[in-house]
PDB file of C-alpha atoms in Angstrom:
ATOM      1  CA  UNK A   1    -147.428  -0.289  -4.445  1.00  0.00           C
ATOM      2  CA  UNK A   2    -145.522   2.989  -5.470  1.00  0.00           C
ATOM      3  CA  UNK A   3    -144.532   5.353  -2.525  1.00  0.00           C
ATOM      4  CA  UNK A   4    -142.842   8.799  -3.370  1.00  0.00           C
ATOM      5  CA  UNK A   5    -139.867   9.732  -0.719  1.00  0.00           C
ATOM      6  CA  UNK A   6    -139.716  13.618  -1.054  1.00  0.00           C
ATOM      7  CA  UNK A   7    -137.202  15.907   0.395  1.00  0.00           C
ATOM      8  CA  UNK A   8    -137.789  19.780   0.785  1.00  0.00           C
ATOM      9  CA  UNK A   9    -135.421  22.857   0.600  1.00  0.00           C
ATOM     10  CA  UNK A  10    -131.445  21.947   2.229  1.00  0.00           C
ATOM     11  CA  UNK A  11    -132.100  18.252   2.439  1.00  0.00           C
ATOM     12  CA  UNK A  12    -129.427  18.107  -0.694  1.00  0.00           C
ATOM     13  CA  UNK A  13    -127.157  18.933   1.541  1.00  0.00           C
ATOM     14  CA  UNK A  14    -127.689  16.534   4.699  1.00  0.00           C
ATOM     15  CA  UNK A  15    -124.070  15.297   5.997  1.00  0.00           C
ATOM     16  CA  UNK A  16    -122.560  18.589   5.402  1.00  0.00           C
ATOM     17  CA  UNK A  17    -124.979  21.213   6.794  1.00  0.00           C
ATOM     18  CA  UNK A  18    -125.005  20.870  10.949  1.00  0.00           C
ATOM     19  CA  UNK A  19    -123.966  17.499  11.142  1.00  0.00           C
ATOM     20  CA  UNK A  20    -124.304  17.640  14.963  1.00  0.00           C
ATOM     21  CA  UNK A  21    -128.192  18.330  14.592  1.00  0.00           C
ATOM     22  CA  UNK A  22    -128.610  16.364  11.345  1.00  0.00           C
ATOM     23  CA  UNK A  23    -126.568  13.704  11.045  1.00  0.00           C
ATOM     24  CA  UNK A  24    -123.944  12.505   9.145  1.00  0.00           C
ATOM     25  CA  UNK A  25    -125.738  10.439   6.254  1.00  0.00           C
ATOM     26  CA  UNK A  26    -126.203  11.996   2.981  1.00  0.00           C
ATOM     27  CA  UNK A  27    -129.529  12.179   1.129  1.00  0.00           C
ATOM     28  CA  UNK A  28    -128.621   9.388  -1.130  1.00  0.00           C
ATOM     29  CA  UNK A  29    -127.642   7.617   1.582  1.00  0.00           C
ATOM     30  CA  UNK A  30    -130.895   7.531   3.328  1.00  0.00           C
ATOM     31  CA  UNK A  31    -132.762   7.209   0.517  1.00  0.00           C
ATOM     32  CA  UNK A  32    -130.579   4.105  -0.475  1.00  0.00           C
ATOM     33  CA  UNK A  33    -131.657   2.963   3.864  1.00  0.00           C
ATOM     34  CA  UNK A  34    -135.221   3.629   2.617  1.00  0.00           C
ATOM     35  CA  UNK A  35    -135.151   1.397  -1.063  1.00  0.00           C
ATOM     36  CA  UNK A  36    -133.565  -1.087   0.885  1.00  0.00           C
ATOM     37  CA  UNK A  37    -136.590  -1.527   3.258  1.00  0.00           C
ATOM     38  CA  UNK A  38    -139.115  -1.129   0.382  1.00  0.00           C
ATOM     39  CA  UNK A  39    -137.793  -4.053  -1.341  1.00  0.00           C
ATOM     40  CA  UNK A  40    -138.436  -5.492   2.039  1.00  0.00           C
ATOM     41  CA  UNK A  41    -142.017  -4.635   1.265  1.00  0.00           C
ATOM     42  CA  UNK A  42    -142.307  -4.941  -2.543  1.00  0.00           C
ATOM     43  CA  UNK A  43    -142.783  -1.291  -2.698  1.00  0.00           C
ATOM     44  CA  UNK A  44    -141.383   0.917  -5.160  1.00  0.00           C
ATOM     45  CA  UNK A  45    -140.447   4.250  -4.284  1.00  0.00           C
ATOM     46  CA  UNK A  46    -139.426   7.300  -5.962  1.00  0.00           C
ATOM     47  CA  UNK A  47    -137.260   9.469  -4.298  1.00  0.00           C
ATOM     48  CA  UNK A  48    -137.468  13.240  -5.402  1.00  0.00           C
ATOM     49  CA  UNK A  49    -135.395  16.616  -3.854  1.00  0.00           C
ATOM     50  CA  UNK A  50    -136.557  20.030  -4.720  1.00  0.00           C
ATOM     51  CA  UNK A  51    -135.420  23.676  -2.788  1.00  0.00           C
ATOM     52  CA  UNK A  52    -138.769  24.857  -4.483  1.00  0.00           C
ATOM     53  CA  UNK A  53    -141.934  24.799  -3.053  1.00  0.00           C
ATOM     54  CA  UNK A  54    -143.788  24.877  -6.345  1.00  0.00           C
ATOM     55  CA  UNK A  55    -141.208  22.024  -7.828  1.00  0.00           C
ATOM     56  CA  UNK A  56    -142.709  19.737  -5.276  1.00  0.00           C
ATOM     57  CA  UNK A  57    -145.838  20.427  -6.122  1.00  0.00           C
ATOM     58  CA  UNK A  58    -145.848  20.078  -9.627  1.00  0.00           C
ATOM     59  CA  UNK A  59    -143.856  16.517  -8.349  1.00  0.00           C
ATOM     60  CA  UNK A  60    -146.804  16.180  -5.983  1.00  0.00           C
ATOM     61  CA  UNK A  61    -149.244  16.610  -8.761  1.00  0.00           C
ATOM     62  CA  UNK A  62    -147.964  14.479 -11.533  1.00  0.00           C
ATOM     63  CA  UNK A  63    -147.373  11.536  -9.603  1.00  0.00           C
ATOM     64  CA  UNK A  64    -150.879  11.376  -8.289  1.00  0.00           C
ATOM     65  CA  UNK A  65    -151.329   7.768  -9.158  1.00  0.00           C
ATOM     66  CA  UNK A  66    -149.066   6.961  -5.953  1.00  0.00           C
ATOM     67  CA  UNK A  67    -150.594   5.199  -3.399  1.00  0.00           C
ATOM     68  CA  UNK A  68    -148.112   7.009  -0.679  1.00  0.00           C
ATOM     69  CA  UNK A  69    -145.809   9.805   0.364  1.00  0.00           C
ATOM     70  CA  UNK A  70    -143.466  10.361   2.598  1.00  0.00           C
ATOM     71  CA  UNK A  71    -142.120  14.150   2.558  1.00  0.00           C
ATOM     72  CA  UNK A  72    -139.431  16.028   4.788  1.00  0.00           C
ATOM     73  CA  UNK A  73    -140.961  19.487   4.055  1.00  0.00           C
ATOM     74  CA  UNK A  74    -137.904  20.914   5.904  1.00  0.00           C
ATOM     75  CA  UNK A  75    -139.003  24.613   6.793  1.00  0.00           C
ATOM     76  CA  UNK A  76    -141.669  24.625   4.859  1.00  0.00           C
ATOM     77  CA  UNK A  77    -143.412  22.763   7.360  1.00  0.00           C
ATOM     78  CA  UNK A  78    -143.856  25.710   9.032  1.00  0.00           C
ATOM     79  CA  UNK A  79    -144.421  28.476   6.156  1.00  0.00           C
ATOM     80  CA  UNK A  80    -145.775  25.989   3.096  1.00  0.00           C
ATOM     81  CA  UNK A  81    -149.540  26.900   2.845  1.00  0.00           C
ATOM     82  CA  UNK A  82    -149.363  26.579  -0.997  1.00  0.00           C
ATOM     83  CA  UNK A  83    -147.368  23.037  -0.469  1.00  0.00           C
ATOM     84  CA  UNK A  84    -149.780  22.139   2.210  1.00  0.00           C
ATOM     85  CA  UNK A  85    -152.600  22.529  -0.052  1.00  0.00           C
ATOM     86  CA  UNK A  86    -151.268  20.185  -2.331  1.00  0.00           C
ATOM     87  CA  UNK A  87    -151.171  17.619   0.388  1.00  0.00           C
ATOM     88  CA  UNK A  88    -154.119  17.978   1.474  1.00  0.00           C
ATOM     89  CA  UNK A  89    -155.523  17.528  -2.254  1.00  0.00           C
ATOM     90  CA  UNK A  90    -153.230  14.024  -3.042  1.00  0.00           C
ATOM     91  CA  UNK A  91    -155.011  11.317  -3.162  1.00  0.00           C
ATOM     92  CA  UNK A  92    -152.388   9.018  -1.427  1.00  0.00           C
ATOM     93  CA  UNK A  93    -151.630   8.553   2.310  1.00  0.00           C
ATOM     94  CA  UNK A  94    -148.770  10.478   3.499  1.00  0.00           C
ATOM     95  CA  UNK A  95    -146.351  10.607   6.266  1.00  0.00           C
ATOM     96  CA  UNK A  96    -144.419  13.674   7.170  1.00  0.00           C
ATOM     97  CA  UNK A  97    -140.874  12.941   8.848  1.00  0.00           C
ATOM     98  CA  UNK A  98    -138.288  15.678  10.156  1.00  0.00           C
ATOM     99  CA  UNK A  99    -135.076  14.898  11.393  1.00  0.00           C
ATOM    100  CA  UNK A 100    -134.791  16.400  14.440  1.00  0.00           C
ATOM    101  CA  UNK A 101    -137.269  16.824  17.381  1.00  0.00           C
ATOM    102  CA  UNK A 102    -138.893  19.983  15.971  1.00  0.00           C
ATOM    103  CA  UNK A 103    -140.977  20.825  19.445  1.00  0.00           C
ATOM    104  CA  UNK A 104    -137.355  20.546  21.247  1.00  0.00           C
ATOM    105  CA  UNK A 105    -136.034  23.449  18.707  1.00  0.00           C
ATOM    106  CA  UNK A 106    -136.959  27.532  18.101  1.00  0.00           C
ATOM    107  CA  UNK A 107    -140.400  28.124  19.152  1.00  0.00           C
ATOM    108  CA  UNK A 108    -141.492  28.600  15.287  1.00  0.00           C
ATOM    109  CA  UNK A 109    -140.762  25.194  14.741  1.00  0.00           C
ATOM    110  CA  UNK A 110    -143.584  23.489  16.885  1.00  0.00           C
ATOM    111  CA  UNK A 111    -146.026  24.133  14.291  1.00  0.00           C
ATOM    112  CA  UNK A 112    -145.986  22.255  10.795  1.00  0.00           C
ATOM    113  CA  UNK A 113    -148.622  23.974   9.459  1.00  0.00           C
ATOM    114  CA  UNK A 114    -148.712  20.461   6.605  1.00  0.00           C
ATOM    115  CA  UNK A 115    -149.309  18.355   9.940  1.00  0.00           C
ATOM    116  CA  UNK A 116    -152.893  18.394   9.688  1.00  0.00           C
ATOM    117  CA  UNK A 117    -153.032  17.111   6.494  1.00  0.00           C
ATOM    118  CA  UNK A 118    -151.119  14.157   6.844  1.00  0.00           C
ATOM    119  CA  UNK A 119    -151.785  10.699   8.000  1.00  0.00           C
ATOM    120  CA  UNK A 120    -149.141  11.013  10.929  1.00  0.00           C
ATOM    121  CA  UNK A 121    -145.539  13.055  11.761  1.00  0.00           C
ATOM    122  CA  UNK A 122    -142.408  10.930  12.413  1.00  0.00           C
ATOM    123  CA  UNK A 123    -140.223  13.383  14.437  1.00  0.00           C
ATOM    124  CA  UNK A 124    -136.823  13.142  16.469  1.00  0.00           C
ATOM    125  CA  UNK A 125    -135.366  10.106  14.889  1.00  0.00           C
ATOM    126  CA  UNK A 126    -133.403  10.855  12.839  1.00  0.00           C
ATOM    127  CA  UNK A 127    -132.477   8.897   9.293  1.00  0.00           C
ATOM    128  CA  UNK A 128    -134.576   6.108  11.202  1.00  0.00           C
ATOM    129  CA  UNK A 129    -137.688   8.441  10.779  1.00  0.00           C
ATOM    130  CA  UNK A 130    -137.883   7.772   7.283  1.00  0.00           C
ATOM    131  CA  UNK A 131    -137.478   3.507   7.941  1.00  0.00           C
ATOM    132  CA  UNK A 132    -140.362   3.942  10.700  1.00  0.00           C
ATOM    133  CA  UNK A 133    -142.308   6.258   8.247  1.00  0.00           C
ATOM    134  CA  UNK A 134    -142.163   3.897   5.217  1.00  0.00           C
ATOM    135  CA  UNK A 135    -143.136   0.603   7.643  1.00  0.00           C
ATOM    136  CA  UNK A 136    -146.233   2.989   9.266  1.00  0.00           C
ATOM    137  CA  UNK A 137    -147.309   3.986   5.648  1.00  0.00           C
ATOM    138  CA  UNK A 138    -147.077   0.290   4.146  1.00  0.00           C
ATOM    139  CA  UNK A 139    -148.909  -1.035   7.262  1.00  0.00           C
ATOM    140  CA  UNK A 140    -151.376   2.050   6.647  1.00  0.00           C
ATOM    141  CA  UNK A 141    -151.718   1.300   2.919  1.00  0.00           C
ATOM    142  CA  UNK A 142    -152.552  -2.613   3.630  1.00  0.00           C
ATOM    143  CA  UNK A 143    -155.177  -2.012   5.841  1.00  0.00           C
ATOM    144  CA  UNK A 144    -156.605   0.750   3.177  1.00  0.00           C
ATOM    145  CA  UNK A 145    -156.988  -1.945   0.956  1.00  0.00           C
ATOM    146  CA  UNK A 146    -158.563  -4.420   3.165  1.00  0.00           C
ATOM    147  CA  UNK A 147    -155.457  -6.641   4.348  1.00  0.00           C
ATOM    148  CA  UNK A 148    -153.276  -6.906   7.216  1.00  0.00           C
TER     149      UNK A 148
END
């Protein structure tokens, strides 16, 4: 099972950029959290980090053969029409995650316009979004193909 991990625009710089909102682990450091579970799960994952919506879709695109997502949009959860189409059209399952509780935040927040398109939002968690994301998606993916 092959599960792409993608991060949208400022996640690069997670640990440095509000740390107080954020959190203190790095990208790499979550993404090493999230490998770490997925050998848990015999899953490979590919992480991937773009600050441009069209990167991730060509990402989105190419690895089409993936069974999964899980995505941090970032702000373009809330703007990303062109990246939400691209969800929409994946053939995979996907989970969106955001770091922080986006209905407790500015009032243009509380809609992710990708939402609908997704299997289910992880939100408020923190770096442990992206642990309860993968083990939602896996379980998801399973019962997609008939198991437990």
């Amino acid at each position: 099972m092959k599960v792409l991990l993608i991060s949208g625009p400022n996640l690069n710089v997670l640990g440095e950029r509000n740390p107080e909102m954020y959190g203190t682990q790095t990208l790499s450091e979550i993404e090493g959290l999230v490998q770490q579970r997925a050998q848990e799960w015999s899953v490979e994952v590919r992480p991937y980090q773009s600050n441009h919506e069209g990167a991730i879709i060509d990402f989105l695109q190419q690895e089409k053969n993936a069974e999964g997502a899980i995505i941090n949009p970032g702000a373009l959860a809330h703007y990303g029409l062109s990246l939400r189409d691209a969800l929409e059209h994946f053939p995979g399952l996907v989970v969106e995650v955001h770091l922080t509780n986006i209905y407790a935040r500015d009032n243009f927040r509380h809609e992710s316009v990708t939402a609908p398109v997704v299997a289910g939002v992880v939100s408020g968690l923190g770096w442990r979004g992206y642990l309860a994301a993968l083990d939602a998606l896996v379980g998801l993916l399973h019962e997609r193909r008939g198991g437990s």
